[in-house]
Coordinates of C-alpha atoms in Angstrom, one line a residue:
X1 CA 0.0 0.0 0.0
X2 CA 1.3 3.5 -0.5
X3 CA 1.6 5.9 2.1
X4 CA -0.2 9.3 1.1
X5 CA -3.0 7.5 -0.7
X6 CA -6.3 6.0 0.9
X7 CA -6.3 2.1 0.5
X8 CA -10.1 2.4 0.9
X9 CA -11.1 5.1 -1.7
X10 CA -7.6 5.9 -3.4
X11 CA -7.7 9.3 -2.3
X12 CA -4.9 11.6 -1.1
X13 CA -4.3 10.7 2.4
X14 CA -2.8 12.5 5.0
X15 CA -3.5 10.7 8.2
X16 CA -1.2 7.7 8.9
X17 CA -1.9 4.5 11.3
X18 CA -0.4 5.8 14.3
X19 CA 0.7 2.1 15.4
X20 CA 2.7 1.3 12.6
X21 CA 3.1 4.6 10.3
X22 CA 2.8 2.2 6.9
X23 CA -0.9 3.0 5.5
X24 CA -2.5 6.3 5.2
X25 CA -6.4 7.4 5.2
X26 CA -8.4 9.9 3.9
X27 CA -11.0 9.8 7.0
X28 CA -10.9 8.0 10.9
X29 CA -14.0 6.2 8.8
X30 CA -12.1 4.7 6.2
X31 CA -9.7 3.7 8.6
X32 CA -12.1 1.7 10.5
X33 CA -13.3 0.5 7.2
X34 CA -9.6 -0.5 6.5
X35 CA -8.8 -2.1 9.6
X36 CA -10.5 -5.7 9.5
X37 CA -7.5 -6.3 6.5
X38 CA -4.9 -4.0 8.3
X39 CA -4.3 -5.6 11.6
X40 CA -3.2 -8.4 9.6
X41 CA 0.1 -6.7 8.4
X42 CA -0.2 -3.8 11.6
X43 CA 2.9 -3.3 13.7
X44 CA 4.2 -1.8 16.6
X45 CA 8.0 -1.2 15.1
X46 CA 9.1 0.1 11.8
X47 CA 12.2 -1.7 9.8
X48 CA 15.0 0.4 9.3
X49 CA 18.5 0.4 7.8
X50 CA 21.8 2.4 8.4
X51 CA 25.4 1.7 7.8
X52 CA 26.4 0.7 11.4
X53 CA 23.5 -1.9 12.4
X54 CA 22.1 -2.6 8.3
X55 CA 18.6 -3.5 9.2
X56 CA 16.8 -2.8 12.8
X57 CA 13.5 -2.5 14.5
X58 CA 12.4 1.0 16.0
X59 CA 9.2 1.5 17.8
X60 CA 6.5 2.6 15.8
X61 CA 4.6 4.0 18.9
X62 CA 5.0 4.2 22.8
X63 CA 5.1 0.6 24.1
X64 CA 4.5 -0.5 27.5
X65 CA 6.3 -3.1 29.5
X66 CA 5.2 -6.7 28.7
X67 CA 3.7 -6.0 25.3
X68 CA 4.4 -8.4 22.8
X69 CA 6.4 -7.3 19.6
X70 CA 7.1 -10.0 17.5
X71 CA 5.1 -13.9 17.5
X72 CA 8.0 -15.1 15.0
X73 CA 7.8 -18.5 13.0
X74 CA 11.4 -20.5 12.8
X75 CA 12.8 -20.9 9.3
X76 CA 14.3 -23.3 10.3
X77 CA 15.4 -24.8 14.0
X78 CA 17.4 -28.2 14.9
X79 CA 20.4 -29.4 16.7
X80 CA 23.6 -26.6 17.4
X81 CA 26.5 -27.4 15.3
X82 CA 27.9 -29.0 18.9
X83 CA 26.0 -31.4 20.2
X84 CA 25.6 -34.7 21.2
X85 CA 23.2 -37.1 19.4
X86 CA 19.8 -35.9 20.3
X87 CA 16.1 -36.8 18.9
X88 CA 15.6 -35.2 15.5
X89 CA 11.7 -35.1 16.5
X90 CA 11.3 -34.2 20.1
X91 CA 15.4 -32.9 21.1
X92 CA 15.7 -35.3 23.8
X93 CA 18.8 -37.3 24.8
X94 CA 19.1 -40.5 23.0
X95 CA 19.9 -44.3 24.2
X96 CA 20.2 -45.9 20.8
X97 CA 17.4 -47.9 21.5
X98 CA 15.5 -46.9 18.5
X99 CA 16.5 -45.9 14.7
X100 CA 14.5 -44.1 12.0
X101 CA 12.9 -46.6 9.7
X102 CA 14.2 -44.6 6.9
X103 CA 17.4 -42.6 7.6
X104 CA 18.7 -45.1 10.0
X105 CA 19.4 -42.1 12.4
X106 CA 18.6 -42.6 16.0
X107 CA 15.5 -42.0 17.4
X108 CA 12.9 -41.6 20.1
X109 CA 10.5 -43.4 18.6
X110 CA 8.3 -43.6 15.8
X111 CA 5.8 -41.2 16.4
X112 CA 9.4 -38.6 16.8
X113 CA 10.2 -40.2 13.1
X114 CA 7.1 -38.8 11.6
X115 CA 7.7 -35.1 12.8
X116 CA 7.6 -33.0 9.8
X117 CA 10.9 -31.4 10.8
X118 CA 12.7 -34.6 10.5
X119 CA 10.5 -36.7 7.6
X120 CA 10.4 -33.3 5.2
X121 CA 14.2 -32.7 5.7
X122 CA 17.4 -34.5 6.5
X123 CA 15.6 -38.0 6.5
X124 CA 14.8 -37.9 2.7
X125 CA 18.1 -36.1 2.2
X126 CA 19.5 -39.2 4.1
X127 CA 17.9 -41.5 2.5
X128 CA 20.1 -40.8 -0.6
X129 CA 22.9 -40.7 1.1
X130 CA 25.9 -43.1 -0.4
X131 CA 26.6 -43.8 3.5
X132 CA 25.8 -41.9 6.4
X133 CA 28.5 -42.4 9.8
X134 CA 27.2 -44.5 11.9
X135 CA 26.1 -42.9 15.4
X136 CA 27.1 -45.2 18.7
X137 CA 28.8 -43.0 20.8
X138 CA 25.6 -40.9 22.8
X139 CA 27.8 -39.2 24.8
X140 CA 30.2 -37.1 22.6
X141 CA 29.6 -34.4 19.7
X142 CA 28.6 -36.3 16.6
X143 CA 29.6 -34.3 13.3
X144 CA 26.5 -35.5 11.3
X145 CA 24.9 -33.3 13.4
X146 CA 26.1 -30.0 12.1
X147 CA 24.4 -30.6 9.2
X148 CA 21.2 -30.8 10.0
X149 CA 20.2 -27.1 10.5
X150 CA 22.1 -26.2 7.4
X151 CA 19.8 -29.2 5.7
X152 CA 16.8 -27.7 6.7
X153 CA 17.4 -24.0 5.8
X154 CA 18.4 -25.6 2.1
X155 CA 15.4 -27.7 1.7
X156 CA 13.7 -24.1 1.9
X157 CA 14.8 -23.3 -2.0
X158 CA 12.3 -25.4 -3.5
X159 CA 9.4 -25.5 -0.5
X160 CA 9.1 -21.7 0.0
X161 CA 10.7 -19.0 -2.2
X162 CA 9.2 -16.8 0.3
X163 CA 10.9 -18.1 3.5
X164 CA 14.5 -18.8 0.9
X165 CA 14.1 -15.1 0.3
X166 CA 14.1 -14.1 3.8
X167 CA 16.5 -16.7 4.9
X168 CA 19.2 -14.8 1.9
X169 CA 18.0 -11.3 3.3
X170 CA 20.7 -12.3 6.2
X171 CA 24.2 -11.8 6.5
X172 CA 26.3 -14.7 6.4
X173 CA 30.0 -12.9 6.8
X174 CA 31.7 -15.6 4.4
X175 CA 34.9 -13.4 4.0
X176 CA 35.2 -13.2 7.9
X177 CA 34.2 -16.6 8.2
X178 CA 36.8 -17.6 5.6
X179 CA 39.4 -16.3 7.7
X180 CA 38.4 -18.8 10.5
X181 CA 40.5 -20.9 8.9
X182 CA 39.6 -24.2 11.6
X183 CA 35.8 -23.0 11.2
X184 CA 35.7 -23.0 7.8
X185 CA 37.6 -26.3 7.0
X186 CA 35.4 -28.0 9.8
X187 CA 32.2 -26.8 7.9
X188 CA 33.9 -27.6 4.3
X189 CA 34.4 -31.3 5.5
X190 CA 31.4 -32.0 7.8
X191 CA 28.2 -30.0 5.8
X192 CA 29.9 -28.9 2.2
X193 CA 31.4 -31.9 1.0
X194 CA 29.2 -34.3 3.3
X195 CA 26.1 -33.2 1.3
X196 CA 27.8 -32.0 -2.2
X197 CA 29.6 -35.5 -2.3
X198 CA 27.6 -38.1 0.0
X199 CA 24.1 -37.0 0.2
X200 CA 23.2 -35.8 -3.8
X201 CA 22.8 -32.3 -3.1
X202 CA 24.8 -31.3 -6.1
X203 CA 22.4 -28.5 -7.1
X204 CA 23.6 -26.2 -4.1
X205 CA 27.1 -25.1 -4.8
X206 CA 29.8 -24.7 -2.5
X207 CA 29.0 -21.0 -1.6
X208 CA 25.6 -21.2 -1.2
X209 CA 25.8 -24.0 1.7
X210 CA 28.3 -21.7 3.2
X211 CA 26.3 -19.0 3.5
X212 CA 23.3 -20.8 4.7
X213 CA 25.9 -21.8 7.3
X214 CA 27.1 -18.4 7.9
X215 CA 23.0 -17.6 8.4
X216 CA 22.9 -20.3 11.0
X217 CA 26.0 -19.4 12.5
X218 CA 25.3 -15.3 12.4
X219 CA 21.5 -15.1 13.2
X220 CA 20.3 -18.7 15.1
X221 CA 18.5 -18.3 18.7
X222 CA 19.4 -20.9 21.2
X223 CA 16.3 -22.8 22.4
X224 CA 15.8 -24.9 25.5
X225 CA 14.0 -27.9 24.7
X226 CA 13.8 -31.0 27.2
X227 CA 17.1 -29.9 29.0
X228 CA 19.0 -29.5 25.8
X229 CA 20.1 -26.6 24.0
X230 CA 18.7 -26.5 19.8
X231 CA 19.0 -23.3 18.2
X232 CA 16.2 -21.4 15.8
X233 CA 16.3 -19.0 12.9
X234 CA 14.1 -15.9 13.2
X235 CA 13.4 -13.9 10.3
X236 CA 12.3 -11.2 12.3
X237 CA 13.9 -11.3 15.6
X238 CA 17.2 -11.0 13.8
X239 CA 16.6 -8.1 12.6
X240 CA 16.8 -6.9 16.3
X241 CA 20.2 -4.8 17.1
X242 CA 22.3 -6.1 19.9
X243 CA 22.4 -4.5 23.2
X244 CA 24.3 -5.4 26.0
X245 CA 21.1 -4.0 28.2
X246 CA 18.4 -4.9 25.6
X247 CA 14.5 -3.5 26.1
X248 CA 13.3 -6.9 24.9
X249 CA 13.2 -10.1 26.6
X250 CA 12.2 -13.4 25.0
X251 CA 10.5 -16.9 25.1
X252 CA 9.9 -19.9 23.1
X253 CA 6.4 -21.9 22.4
X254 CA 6.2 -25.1 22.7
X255 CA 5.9 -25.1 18.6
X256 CA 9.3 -23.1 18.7
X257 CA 7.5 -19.9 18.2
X258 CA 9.4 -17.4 19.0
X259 CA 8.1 -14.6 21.6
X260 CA 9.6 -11.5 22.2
X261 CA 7.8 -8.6 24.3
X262 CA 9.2 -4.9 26.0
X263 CA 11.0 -5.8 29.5
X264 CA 10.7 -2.4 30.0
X265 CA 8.6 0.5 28.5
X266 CA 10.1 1.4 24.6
X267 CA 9.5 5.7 23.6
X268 CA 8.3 5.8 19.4
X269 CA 11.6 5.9 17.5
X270 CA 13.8 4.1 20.8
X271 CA 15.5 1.0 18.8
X272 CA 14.2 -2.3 19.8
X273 CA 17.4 -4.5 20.8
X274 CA 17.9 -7.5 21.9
X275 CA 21.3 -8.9 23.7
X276 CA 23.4 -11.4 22.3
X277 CA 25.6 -12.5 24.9
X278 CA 24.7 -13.3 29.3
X279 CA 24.4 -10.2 30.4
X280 CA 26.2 -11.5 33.8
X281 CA 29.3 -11.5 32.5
X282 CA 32.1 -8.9 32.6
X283 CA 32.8 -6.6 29.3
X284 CA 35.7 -8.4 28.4
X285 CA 33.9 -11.8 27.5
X286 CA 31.2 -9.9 26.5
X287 CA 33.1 -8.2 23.5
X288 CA 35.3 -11.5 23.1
X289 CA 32.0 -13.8 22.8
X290 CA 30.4 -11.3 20.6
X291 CA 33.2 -10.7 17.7
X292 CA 33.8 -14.7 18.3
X293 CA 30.3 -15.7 17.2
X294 CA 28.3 -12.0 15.6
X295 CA 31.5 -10.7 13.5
X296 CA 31.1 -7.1 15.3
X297 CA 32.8 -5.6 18.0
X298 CA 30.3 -3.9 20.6
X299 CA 29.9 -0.6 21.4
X300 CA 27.0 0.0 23.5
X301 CA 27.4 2.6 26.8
X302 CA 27.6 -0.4 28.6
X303 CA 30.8 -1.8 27.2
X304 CA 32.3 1.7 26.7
X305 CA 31.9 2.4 30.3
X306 CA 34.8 1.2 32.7
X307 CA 32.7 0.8 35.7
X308 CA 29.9 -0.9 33.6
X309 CA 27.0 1.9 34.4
X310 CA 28.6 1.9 38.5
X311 CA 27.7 -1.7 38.7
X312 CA 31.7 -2.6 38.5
X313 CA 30.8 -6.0 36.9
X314 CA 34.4 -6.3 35.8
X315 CA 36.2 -4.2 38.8
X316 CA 39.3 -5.3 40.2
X317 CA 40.5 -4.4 43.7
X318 CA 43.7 -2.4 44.0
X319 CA 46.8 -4.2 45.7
X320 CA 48.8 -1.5 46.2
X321 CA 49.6 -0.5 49.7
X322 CA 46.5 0.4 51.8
X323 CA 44.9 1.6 48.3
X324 CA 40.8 0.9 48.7
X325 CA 40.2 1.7 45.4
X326 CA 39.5 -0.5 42.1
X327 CA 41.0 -1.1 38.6
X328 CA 39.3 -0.6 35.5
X329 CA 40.2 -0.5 31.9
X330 CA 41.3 3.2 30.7
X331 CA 39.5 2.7 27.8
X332 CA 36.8 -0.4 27.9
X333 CA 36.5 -0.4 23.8
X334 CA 40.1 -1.8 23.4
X335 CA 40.8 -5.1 25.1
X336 CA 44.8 -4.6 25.3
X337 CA 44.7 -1.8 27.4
X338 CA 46.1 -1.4 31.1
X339 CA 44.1 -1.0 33.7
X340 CA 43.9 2.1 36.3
X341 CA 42.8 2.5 40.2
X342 CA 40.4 5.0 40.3
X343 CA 42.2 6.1 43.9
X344 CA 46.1 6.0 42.9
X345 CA 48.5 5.9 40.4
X346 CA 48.7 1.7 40.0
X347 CA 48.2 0.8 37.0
X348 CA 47.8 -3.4 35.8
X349 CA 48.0 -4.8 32.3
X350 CA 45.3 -6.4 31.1
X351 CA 47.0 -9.7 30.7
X352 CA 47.4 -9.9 34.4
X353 CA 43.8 -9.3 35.4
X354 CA 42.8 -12.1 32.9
X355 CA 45.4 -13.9 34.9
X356 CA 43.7 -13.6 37.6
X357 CA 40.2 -13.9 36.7
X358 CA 41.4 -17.1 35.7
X359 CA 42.6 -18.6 38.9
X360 CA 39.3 -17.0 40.5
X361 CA 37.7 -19.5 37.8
X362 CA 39.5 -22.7 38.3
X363 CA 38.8 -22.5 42.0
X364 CA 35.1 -22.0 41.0
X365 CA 35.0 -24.9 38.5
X366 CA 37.2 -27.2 41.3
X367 CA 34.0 -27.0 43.7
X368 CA 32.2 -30.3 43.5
X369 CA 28.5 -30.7 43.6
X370 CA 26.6 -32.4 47.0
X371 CA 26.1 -31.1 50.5
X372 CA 29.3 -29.0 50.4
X373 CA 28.2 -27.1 47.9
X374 CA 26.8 -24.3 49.9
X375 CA 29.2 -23.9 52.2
X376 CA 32.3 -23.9 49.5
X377 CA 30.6 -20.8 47.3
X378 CA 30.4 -19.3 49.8
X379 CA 34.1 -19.3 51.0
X380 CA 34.9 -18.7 48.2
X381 CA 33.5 -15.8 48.3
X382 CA 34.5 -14.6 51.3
X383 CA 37.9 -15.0 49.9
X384 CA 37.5 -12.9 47.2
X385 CA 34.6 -10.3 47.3
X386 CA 36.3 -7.1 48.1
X387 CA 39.7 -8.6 48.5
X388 CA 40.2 -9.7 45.4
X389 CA 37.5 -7.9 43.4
X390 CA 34.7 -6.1 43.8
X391 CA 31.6 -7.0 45.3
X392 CA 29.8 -6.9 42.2
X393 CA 32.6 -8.5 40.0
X394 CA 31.1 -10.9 37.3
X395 CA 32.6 -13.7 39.1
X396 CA 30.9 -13.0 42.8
X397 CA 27.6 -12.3 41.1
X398 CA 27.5 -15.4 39.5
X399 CA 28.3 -16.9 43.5
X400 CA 25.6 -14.6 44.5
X401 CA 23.3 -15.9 41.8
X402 CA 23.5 -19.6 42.5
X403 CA 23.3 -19.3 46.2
X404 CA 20.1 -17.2 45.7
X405 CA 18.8 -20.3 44.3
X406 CA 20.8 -22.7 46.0
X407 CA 19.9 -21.8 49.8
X408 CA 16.3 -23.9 49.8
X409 CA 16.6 -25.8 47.1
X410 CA 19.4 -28.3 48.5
X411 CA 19.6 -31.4 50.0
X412 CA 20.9 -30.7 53.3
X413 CA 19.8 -27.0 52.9
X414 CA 16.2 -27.4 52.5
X415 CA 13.6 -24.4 53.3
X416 CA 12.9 -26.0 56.3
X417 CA 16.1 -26.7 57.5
X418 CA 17.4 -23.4 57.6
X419 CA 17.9 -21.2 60.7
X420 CA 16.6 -17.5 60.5
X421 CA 20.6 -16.1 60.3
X422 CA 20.9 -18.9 56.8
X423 CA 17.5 -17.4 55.4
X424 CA 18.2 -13.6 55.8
X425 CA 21.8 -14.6 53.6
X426 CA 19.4 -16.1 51.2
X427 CA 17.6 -12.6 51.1
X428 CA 21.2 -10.6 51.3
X429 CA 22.3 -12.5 48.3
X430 CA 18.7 -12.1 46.1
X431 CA 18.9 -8.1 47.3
X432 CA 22.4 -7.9 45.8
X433 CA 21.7 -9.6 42.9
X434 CA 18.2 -7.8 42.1
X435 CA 20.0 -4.5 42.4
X436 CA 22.8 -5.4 39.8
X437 CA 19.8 -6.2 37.4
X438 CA 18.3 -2.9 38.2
X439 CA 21.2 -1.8 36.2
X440 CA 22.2 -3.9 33.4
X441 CA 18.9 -6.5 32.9
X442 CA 15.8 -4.2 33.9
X443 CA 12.5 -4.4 33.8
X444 CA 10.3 -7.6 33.0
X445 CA 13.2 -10.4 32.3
X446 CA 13.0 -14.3 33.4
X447 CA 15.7 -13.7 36.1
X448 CA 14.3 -11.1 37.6
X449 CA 11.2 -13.3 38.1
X450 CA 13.0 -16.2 39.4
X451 CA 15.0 -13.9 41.8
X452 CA 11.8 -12.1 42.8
X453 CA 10.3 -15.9 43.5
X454 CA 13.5 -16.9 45.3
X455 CA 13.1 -13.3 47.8
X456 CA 9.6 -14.2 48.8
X457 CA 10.2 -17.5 49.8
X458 CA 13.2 -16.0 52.4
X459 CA 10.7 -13.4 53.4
X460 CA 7.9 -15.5 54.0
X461 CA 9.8 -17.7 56.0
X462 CA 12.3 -15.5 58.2
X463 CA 8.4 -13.5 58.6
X464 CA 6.4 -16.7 60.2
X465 CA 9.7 -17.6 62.6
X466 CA 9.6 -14.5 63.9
X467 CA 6.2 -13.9 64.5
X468 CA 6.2 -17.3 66.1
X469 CA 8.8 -16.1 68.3
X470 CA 7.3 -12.8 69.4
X471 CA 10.1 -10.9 68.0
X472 CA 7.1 -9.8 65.2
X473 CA 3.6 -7.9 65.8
X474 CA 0.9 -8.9 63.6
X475 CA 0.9 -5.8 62.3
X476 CA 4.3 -5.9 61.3
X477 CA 4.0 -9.2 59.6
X478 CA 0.7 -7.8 57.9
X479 CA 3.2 -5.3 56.1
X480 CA 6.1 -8.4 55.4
X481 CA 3.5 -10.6 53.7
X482 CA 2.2 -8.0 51.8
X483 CA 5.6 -7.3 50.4
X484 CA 5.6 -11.0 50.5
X485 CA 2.4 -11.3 47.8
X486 CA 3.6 -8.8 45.8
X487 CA 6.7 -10.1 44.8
X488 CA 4.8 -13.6 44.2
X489 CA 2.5 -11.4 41.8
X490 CA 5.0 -9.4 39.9
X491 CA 7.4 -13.0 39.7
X492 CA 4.0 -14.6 38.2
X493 CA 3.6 -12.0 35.5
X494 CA 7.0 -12.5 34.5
X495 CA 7.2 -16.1 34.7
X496 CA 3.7 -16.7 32.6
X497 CA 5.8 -15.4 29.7
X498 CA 7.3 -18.6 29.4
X499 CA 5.9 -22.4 27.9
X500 CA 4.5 -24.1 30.7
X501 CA 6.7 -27.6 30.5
X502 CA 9.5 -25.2 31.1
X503 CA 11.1 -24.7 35.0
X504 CA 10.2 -20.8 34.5
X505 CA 6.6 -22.1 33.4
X506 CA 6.1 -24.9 35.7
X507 CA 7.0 -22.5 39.3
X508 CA 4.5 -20.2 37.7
X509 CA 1.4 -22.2 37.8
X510 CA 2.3 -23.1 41.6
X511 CA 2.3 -19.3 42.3
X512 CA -1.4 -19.3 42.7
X513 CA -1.0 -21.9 45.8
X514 CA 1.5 -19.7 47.2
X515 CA -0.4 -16.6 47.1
X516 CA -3.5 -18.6 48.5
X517 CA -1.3 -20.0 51.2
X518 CA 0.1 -16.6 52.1
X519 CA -3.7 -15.0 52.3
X520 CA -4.6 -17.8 54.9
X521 CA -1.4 -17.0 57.0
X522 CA -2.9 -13.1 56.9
X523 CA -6.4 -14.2 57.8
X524 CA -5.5 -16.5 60.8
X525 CA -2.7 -14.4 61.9
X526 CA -3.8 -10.9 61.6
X527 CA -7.6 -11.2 61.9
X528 CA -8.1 -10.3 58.7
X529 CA -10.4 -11.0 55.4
X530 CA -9.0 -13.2 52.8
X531 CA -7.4 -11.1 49.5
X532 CA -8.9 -12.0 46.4
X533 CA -5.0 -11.8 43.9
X534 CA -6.4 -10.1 41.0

């Protein structure tokens, strides 16, 4: 449709949809007349295209917090180029017990067999396969499994010029890509010449696999699916620019539909980003794990600040003399530059504070799982928060973060089993690591939910001892399990977001038991009427 002319009468138009900015009308009637066929193609963002980012998603109007922007099919979506052998139907880890009837791959089962995904693709590719490795091993990365993805996005050519189209509208990056020289043999060997040479699929030269490849590689999604990570292909979510604090927060359906929706509110014209990377770790891996795997070196006010927006994610503590300040990179954007204390003169090359990040990470990988568990994090942390690093270093928050879940969840450090002293360290650490989020994950994302859930239950808890033990009026643990349901409420909200049969999904359909549980505890307690959640 053209904008300036009336899709209803054909007239000059000078009044544009104000959601999406595409269509013009003559009259609010026409619109209305109009709007039956234009909420069909309507949007809240407007595609646009500049030098630095190419193509990216502005907001076509104000949106609010928990709006949904994009409900995006999968081009394609299978097993990461890494993996062990998994089901090609259902992604779950395989036995061996059962093979496709067809293909000869391994299997769940038959019903797994006849998905679509699998029958459609790589099993009639397979099929004409001269020989196809044998899987035994269901332990270790099999390299038939890189090509399956890449299988998939090919068998697009002659299904769906419309989804090959937008599948070639991405960038692959072949002449960076060709100067991973490793990479780009692996791919050669494993996918090019595996399907060229073995599998019949002659009619897609070498450069074209390559670049579907280099799709895969550039733009996939990871995807949880029954404790395994697949990747996806989003035609539209990949137009989303990276942000190191993105505005966006997504989720996956249980038919890999992809869901993205505002974690916080988005002004018309803000760019709608997305983030590529964990946003828990420190600049430097950040920028490493981005050029490594998006071809483009980051540059958001996030990675150009040295303190990380005050959060001091990547701070190092100063070890010179009495010194109580912290070392940070001079210049954050270039990752061989020395590092500073913001108090003194010392200065650090950056080799050294890898160094030492380093050891700070083998002593976190040497801690072994089991009752111990608890107690060895936090040493560790002891040993290192504020001594080594700062408080908020990438390394203690990622402490912080597993003992906001662990404390509860543990054999040996059950709920129940923990005194008041244990449960308020449980709160301490979910405190900390909610106000680091504040900063550089805000607004409606899936770990502020689960932190929010993990607070309540502290709360809740340390709130009944005490008022058991006098040290609480009623009063007083009116106002703690108010606090108390609304952190169940906002956690819900959040946690809805994602499919049920995940862990986000499943503790969210268990908040309504809470929330009843905590209105009885105010009814008998405080001689009160029951709360209706709304």
């Amino acid at each position: 449709m053209e904008v300036g002319k009336c899709p209803v009468c054909s007239k000059k138009a000078d009044k544009t949809c104000s959601a999406c900015h595409s269509v013009s009308y003559c009259s609010s009637d026409h619109q209305k007349r109009h709007w039956k066929e234009h909420k069909k193609t309507c949007r809240i963002y407007l595609v646009k295209k500049n030098d630095v980012f190419g193509r990216y998603l502005v907001a076509a109007r104000d949106i609010t917090a928990g709006t949904i922007i994009l409900n995006d099919a999968p081009l394609a979506y299978g097993p990461k180029q890494n993996t062990r052998p998994i089901c090609l139907g259902c992604y779950k880890i395989l036995d061996g017990t059962y093979t496709c009837s067809k293909c000869h791959l391994p299997m769940c089962s038959l019903s797994c067999e006849e998905e679509p995904a699998h029958a459609e693709n790589e099993c009639q590719v397979f099929q004409r396969c001269k020989s196809i490795p044998k899987v035994s091993n269901f332990v270790d990365h099999h390299p038939i499994y890189e090509s399956i993805v890449t299988v998939r996005c090919l068998m697009l050519r002659d299904r769906s010029l419309k989804l090959w189209q937008a599948l070639n509208q991405m960038e692959p990056h072949n002449e960076i890509r060709k100067g991973m020289i490793e990479l780009w043999h692996r791919n050669q060997v494993n996918t090019v010449e595996f399907l060229r040479s073995r599998c019949n699929m002659e009619s897609f030269d070498e450069d074209c696999i390559h670049s579907v490849l280099g799709f895969c590689d550039v733009n996939s999604f990871e995807i949880r699916s029954h404790g395994v990570e697949i990747c996806g292909i989003y035609p539209n979510v990949c137009l989303m620019a990276h942000d190191c604090i993105s505005n966006t927060h997504h989720s996956v359906t249980e038919d890999y539909r992809m869901v993205v929706r505002a974690s916080v509110p988005i002004k018309k014209g803000e760019m709608i980003t997305t983030v590529y990377t964990h946003t828990l770790d420190g600049t430097l891996e950040r920028r490493q794990y981005i050029k490594e795997s998006k071809f483009f070196d980051c540059v958001c006010k996030r990675c150009a600040d040295p303190t990380e927006l005050g959060t001091h994610l990547s701070s190092i503590k100063c070890q010179k003399g009495r010194c109580t300040g912290y070392l940070t990179p001079v210049n954050p954007l270039d990752k061989d530059v020395n590092w500073t204390c913001d108090n003194c003169e010392n200065k650090l090359p950056v080799q050294k504070v890898q160094k030492l990040v380093g050891e700070i990470k083998e002593e976190m990988d040497a801690i072994k799982e089991g009752e111990s568990l608890i107690p060895s994090l936090e040493n560790l942390l002891e040993k290192h928060s504020e001594i080594t690093v700062h408080k908020n270093h990438y390394l203690m928050i990622s402490i912080v973060h597993s003992l906001s879940e662990l404390y509860g969840r543990t054999k040996g450090w059950l709920i129940d089993d923990l005194s008041t002293n244990l449960l308020r360290r449980k709160e301490q650490h979910c405190r900390d690591l909610l106000q680091v989020l504040d900063i550089i994950e805000p607004g409606m994302t899936r770990i502020r939910g689960l932190t929010m859930y993990e607070l309540h239950a502290a709360l809740y808890f340390i709130a009944q001892r005490e008022f058991t033990n006098d040290a609480m009026t009623a009063d007083e643990l009116k106002v703690q399990l108010d606090t108390v349901l609304q952190l169940l409420r906002d956690a819900q909200e959040i946690l809805l977001f994602d499919c049920p049969n995940t862990p986000e999904g499943v503790i969210a359909k268990t908040i309504d038991e809470s929330i009843n549980g905590v209105n009885q505890v105010i009814k008998h307690c405080c001689n009160t009427t029951e709360r209706t959640d709304t």
